[in-house]
């Protein structure tokens, strides 16, 4: 693009939208971030971040220079050149896609849409959403997609806490409604992305995101099933994985764990299983993977109970310290965290549960606060359950001071008779 940098409006300033806005701004592109939560808007306009991947010292200069501005008012993005929608697409109570946030935003945008604007959907969803759901709502403006304004889908590929692959360095897949739509979207993301990967249609881009996450879900389910079988057979699954990983071809290592977390992997596959029913197709492989992964919190609690039994202690009444409630290491994101399910299951069995997480000081809905990881606190419990392997934790210290450790992540050094692994 030539001339001044185009203005960008990002709708939804969460785990996807805020890093995206900051990355555009660092490339010299002015960004207006729209969020419905006024307290978040105020916080951002003070240069204060609530996303760990965007520290204050990265955000504040961009706010002070006017490159990042947050707002709760739709009219403030009326005159931007490009609008990117980064809103959640959860599953409802019936495990069906809930597009209400995205379509509600499209309705608000339609009353303000103007000729020449580009609208990009980044929210993960099922194939056909952009063309069949988003475009008809936007065309209520009286403008025609592909002629008067432009539409594309570009899947978010955010991996919270990761530093080797970032919003800027991760290849950006783009699928436009028309060739001109695709061209406009490629030019936009080319302002910061090292690599832009064009595909022929929005549906291909939408399916790409689902395949990426289904690939992980299925392979994690496979290794989780192997872990349960190895447990039954008395085989160390971690040593099996390490040995298999020495093969230089034809094998990719996945690790078992207490269940899936985050917004993507536990949820995204169900978008496709839901859409597939429209075509009278049953995605049995994907649904089986979901079933296996959903069993892991119960399996882990059962293993903890067996470990306590070796010390002649029932789970009912035992004091259990859960280490880690974030869904993955070194982040403060609890979305779909298996730790929360483990805590609920332990409490349901009558255990006295506490937790420690350096990234999450309180679980307000459960009325719990993170306890300090001291020798006294470790010695005072009957067992420690390691659910999230935060790298800041001294695992030798945990092994030395806890009477019993059940390690679901294979990070605690072995101590004779004290440390159980998955």
Coordinates of C-alpha atoms in Angstrom, one line a residue, residues 12-268:
X12 CA -12.9 -7.3 20.8
X13 CA -9.8 -6.5 22.9
X14 CA -9.2 -9.9 24.4
X15 CA -6.5 -12.6 24.0
X16 CA -6.7 -12.2 20.2
X17 CA -7.7 -8.6 19.6
X18 CA -5.3 -6.8 22.0
X19 CA -2.1 -8.6 20.7
X20 CA -3.3 -8.0 17.1
X21 CA -3.9 -4.3 17.8
X22 CA -0.5 -3.8 19.4
X23 CA 1.2 -5.7 16.5
X24 CA -0.4 -3.4 13.9
X25 CA 0.5 -0.3 16.0
X26 CA 4.1 -1.4 16.3
X27 CA 4.1 -1.4 12.4
X28 CA 3.0 2.2 12.5
X29 CA -0.7 1.5 11.8
X30 CA -3.2 3.5 14.0
X31 CA -5.6 1.2 15.7
X32 CA -8.9 1.8 17.5
X33 CA -9.9 -1.1 19.7
X34 CA -13.6 -1.5 20.5
X35 CA -14.7 -3.4 23.6
X36 CA -18.0 -3.5 25.4
X37 CA -16.4 -3.5 28.9
X38 CA -15.8 0.1 29.8
X39 CA -13.3 -0.8 32.6
X40 CA -11.1 -2.6 30.1
X41 CA -11.3 0.4 27.8
X42 CA -10.3 2.7 30.6
X43 CA -7.5 0.4 31.6
X44 CA -6.1 0.2 28.0
X45 CA -6.3 4.0 27.6
X46 CA -4.1 4.3 30.7
X47 CA -1.6 2.1 29.0
X48 CA -2.3 -0.8 31.3
X49 CA -2.6 -4.3 29.9
X50 CA -4.6 -7.2 31.3
X51 CA -3.1 -9.7 28.8
X52 CA 0.2 -11.2 29.9
X53 CA 1.5 -11.5 26.3
X54 CA 1.2 -7.7 26.1
X55 CA 3.2 -6.1 29.0
X56 CA 2.5 -2.5 30.0
X57 CA 5.9 -1.4 28.8
X58 CA 4.9 -2.6 25.3
X59 CA 1.5 -1.1 25.3
X60 CA 2.0 2.2 27.0
X61 CA 4.3 3.9 24.4
X62 CA 1.8 3.0 21.7
X63 CA -1.1 4.6 23.7
X64 CA 1.0 7.7 24.4
X65 CA 1.8 8.1 20.7
X66 CA -1.8 7.8 19.7
X67 CA -1.3 4.5 17.8
X68 CA -3.6 2.5 20.1
X69 CA -6.9 4.0 21.3
X70 CA -9.6 2.0 23.1
X71 CA -13.3 2.8 23.0
X72 CA -16.7 1.4 23.9
X73 CA -18.5 3.5 21.3
X74 CA -19.3 2.0 17.9
X75 CA -19.4 5.4 16.2
X76 CA -15.7 5.8 17.0
X77 CA -14.8 3.2 14.3
X78 CA -17.1 4.6 11.7
X79 CA -14.2 6.0 9.6
X80 CA -11.6 3.3 9.9
X81 CA -10.4 1.7 6.7
X82 CA -10.4 -1.9 8.0
X83 CA -12.5 -3.6 10.6
X84 CA -11.3 -6.9 12.2
X85 CA -13.7 -8.9 14.3
X86 CA -12.0 -10.8 17.2
X87 CA -15.0 -11.9 19.3
X88 CA -15.6 -15.2 21.2
X89 CA -17.5 -18.0 19.5
X90 CA -18.3 -20.3 22.4
X91 CA -20.5 -23.4 22.5
X92 CA -24.0 -23.1 24.0
X93 CA -25.5 -25.5 26.5
X94 CA -26.3 -27.9 23.7
X95 CA -22.7 -27.9 22.5
X96 CA -23.7 -25.9 19.4
X97 CA -21.8 -22.9 18.0
X98 CA -22.9 -19.6 19.6
X99 CA -22.4 -16.8 17.0
X100 CA -24.4 -14.2 18.9
X101 CA -21.4 -12.0 19.7
X102 CA -20.1 -12.0 16.1
X103 CA -23.5 -11.4 14.5
X104 CA -24.4 -8.8 17.1
X105 CA -21.2 -6.9 16.1
X106 CA -22.1 -7.3 12.4
X107 CA -25.5 -5.7 13.0
X108 CA -23.9 -2.8 14.8
X109 CA -21.3 -2.5 12.0
X110 CA -23.9 -2.7 9.2
X111 CA -25.5 0.6 10.3
X112 CA -22.1 2.3 10.0
X113 CA -20.5 0.5 7.1
X114 CA -19.3 2.6 4.2
X115 CA -18.0 2.0 0.7
X116 CA -14.4 0.7 0.4
X117 CA -14.1 -0.7 3.9
X118 CA -12.6 -4.2 4.5
X119 CA -14.2 -6.4 7.1
X120 CA -12.2 -9.4 8.3
X121 CA -13.5 -12.1 10.7
X122 CA -10.8 -13.8 12.8
X123 CA -13.1 -15.5 15.3
X124 CA -12.9 -19.3 15.0
X125 CA -16.0 -20.9 13.5
X126 CA -17.4 -23.5 11.1
X127 CA -17.0 -23.3 7.3
X128 CA -19.6 -21.1 5.7
X129 CA -19.9 -18.6 8.6
X130 CA -18.3 -15.7 6.7
X131 CA -20.3 -16.1 3.5
X132 CA -23.6 -17.4 4.9
X133 CA -23.9 -15.6 8.3
X134 CA -21.7 -12.5 8.4
X135 CA -22.1 -11.2 4.8
X136 CA -26.0 -11.1 4.8
X137 CA -26.0 -9.1 8.0
X138 CA -23.4 -6.6 6.7
X139 CA -25.4 -6.3 3.5
X140 CA -28.3 -4.9 5.4
X141 CA -26.4 -1.7 5.1
X142 CA -27.5 -1.6 1.4
X143 CA -24.0 -2.2 0.3
X144 CA -22.9 -5.2 -1.7
X145 CA -20.0 -7.4 -0.4
X146 CA -17.3 -7.8 -3.0
X147 CA -18.4 -4.7 -4.9
X148 CA -19.0 -1.9 -2.4
X149 CA -17.1 -3.3 0.6
X150 CA -14.7 -6.2 1.1
X151 CA -14.9 -9.3 3.3
X152 CA -12.4 -12.0 4.3
X153 CA -11.7 -14.6 6.9
X154 CA -8.3 -14.9 8.5
X155 CA -8.1 -17.4 11.4
X156 CA -6.4 -16.3 14.6
X157 CA -3.4 -18.5 15.6
X158 CA -2.7 -17.1 19.0
X159 CA -0.9 -19.4 21.4
X160 CA -0.8 -17.5 24.8
X161 CA 2.5 -17.4 26.5
X162 CA 4.5 -18.4 23.4
X163 CA 7.5 -16.3 22.5
X164 CA 9.1 -18.2 19.5
X165 CA 6.0 -17.7 17.4
X166 CA 4.1 -14.5 17.8
X167 CA 1.3 -12.6 16.0
X168 CA 3.9 -11.1 13.7
X169 CA 5.9 -14.2 12.9
X170 CA 3.1 -16.8 12.7
X171 CA 2.1 -17.1 9.0
X172 CA -1.3 -15.4 8.4
X173 CA -3.9 -17.4 6.3
X174 CA -6.3 -15.2 4.4
X175 CA -9.4 -16.2 2.4
X176 CA -11.4 -13.5 0.7
X177 CA -14.9 -13.5 -0.6
X178 CA -13.6 -12.4 -4.0
X179 CA -10.2 -12.0 -5.6
X180 CA -10.3 -8.3 -4.7
X181 CA -11.3 -9.0 -1.1
X182 CA -8.4 -11.4 -0.8
X183 CA -6.0 -8.8 -2.3
X184 CA -7.2 -6.2 0.2
X185 CA -6.8 -8.6 3.2
X186 CA -3.4 -9.7 2.0
X187 CA -2.2 -6.1 1.8
X188 CA -3.6 -5.3 5.2
X189 CA -1.9 -8.2 7.0
X190 CA 1.2 -7.7 5.0
X191 CA 1.7 -4.5 6.9
X192 CA 3.1 -6.6 9.8
X193 CA 3.0 -10.3 9.1
X194 CA 6.3 -11.9 7.9
X195 CA 4.3 -14.4 5.8
X196 CA 0.8 -14.1 4.4
X197 CA -0.8 -17.3 3.0
X198 CA -3.7 -16.7 0.6
X199 CA -6.3 -19.4 0.0
X200 CA -9.1 -19.5 -2.5
X201 CA -12.2 -18.9 -0.3
X202 CA -13.2 -18.0 3.2
X203 CA -14.4 -21.6 3.7
X204 CA -10.9 -22.9 3.1
X205 CA -9.5 -20.5 5.7
X206 CA -12.2 -21.4 8.2
X207 CA -11.6 -25.1 7.7
X208 CA -7.8 -24.6 8.0
X209 CA -8.2 -23.3 11.6
X210 CA -10.4 -26.3 12.5
X211 CA -8.0 -28.8 11.0
X212 CA -5.1 -27.4 13.0
X213 CA -6.9 -27.7 16.3
X214 CA -8.6 -31.1 15.5
X215 CA -5.1 -32.4 14.6
X216 CA -4.0 -31.5 18.1
X217 CA -7.2 -32.8 19.8
X218 CA -7.0 -36.2 18.1
X219 CA -3.3 -36.7 18.8
X220 CA -3.7 -35.6 22.4
X221 CA -6.6 -38.1 22.7
X222 CA -4.4 -40.8 21.3
X223 CA -1.6 -40.3 23.8
X224 CA -4.1 -39.9 26.6
X225 CA -5.6 -43.3 25.8
X226 CA -2.0 -44.7 25.7
X227 CA -1.4 -43.2 29.1
X228 CA -4.5 -44.9 30.6
X229 CA -3.5 -48.2 29.0
X230 CA 0.1 -47.9 30.2
X231 CA -1.2 -47.2 33.7
X232 CA -3.2 -50.4 33.6
X233 CA -0.2 -52.3 32.3
X234 CA 2.3 -50.8 34.7
X235 CA 4.4 -49.2 31.9
X236 CA 5.9 -45.7 32.1
X237 CA 4.2 -43.8 29.3
X238 CA 6.7 -40.9 29.5
X239 CA 9.6 -43.2 28.8
X240 CA 7.6 -44.7 25.9
X241 CA 7.1 -41.2 24.4
X242 CA 10.8 -40.3 24.9
X243 CA 11.9 -43.5 23.2
X244 CA 9.4 -43.1 20.3
X245 CA 10.6 -39.5 19.9
X246 CA 14.1 -40.8 18.9
X247 CA 12.7 -41.9 15.5
X248 CA 13.7 -39.1 13.1
X249 CA 10.7 -39.6 10.8
X250 CA 7.0 -40.7 11.0
X251 CA 6.4 -39.7 14.6
X252 CA 5.5 -36.5 16.3
X253 CA 5.5 -36.4 20.1
X254 CA 2.4 -35.4 22.0
X255 CA 2.1 -35.5 25.8
X256 CA -0.7 -36.8 27.9
X257 CA -2.3 -34.6 30.6
X258 CA -5.3 -33.9 32.8
X259 CA -7.4 -32.7 30.0
X260 CA -7.7 -30.0 27.3
X261 CA -7.9 -26.3 28.1
X262 CA -8.0 -22.9 26.3
X263 CA -10.7 -21.6 24.0
X264 CA -9.6 -23.5 20.9
X265 CA -8.8 -27.2 21.2
X266 CA -11.7 -28.2 23.6
X267 CA -14.3 -26.3 21.6
X268 CA -13.3 -25.9 17.9

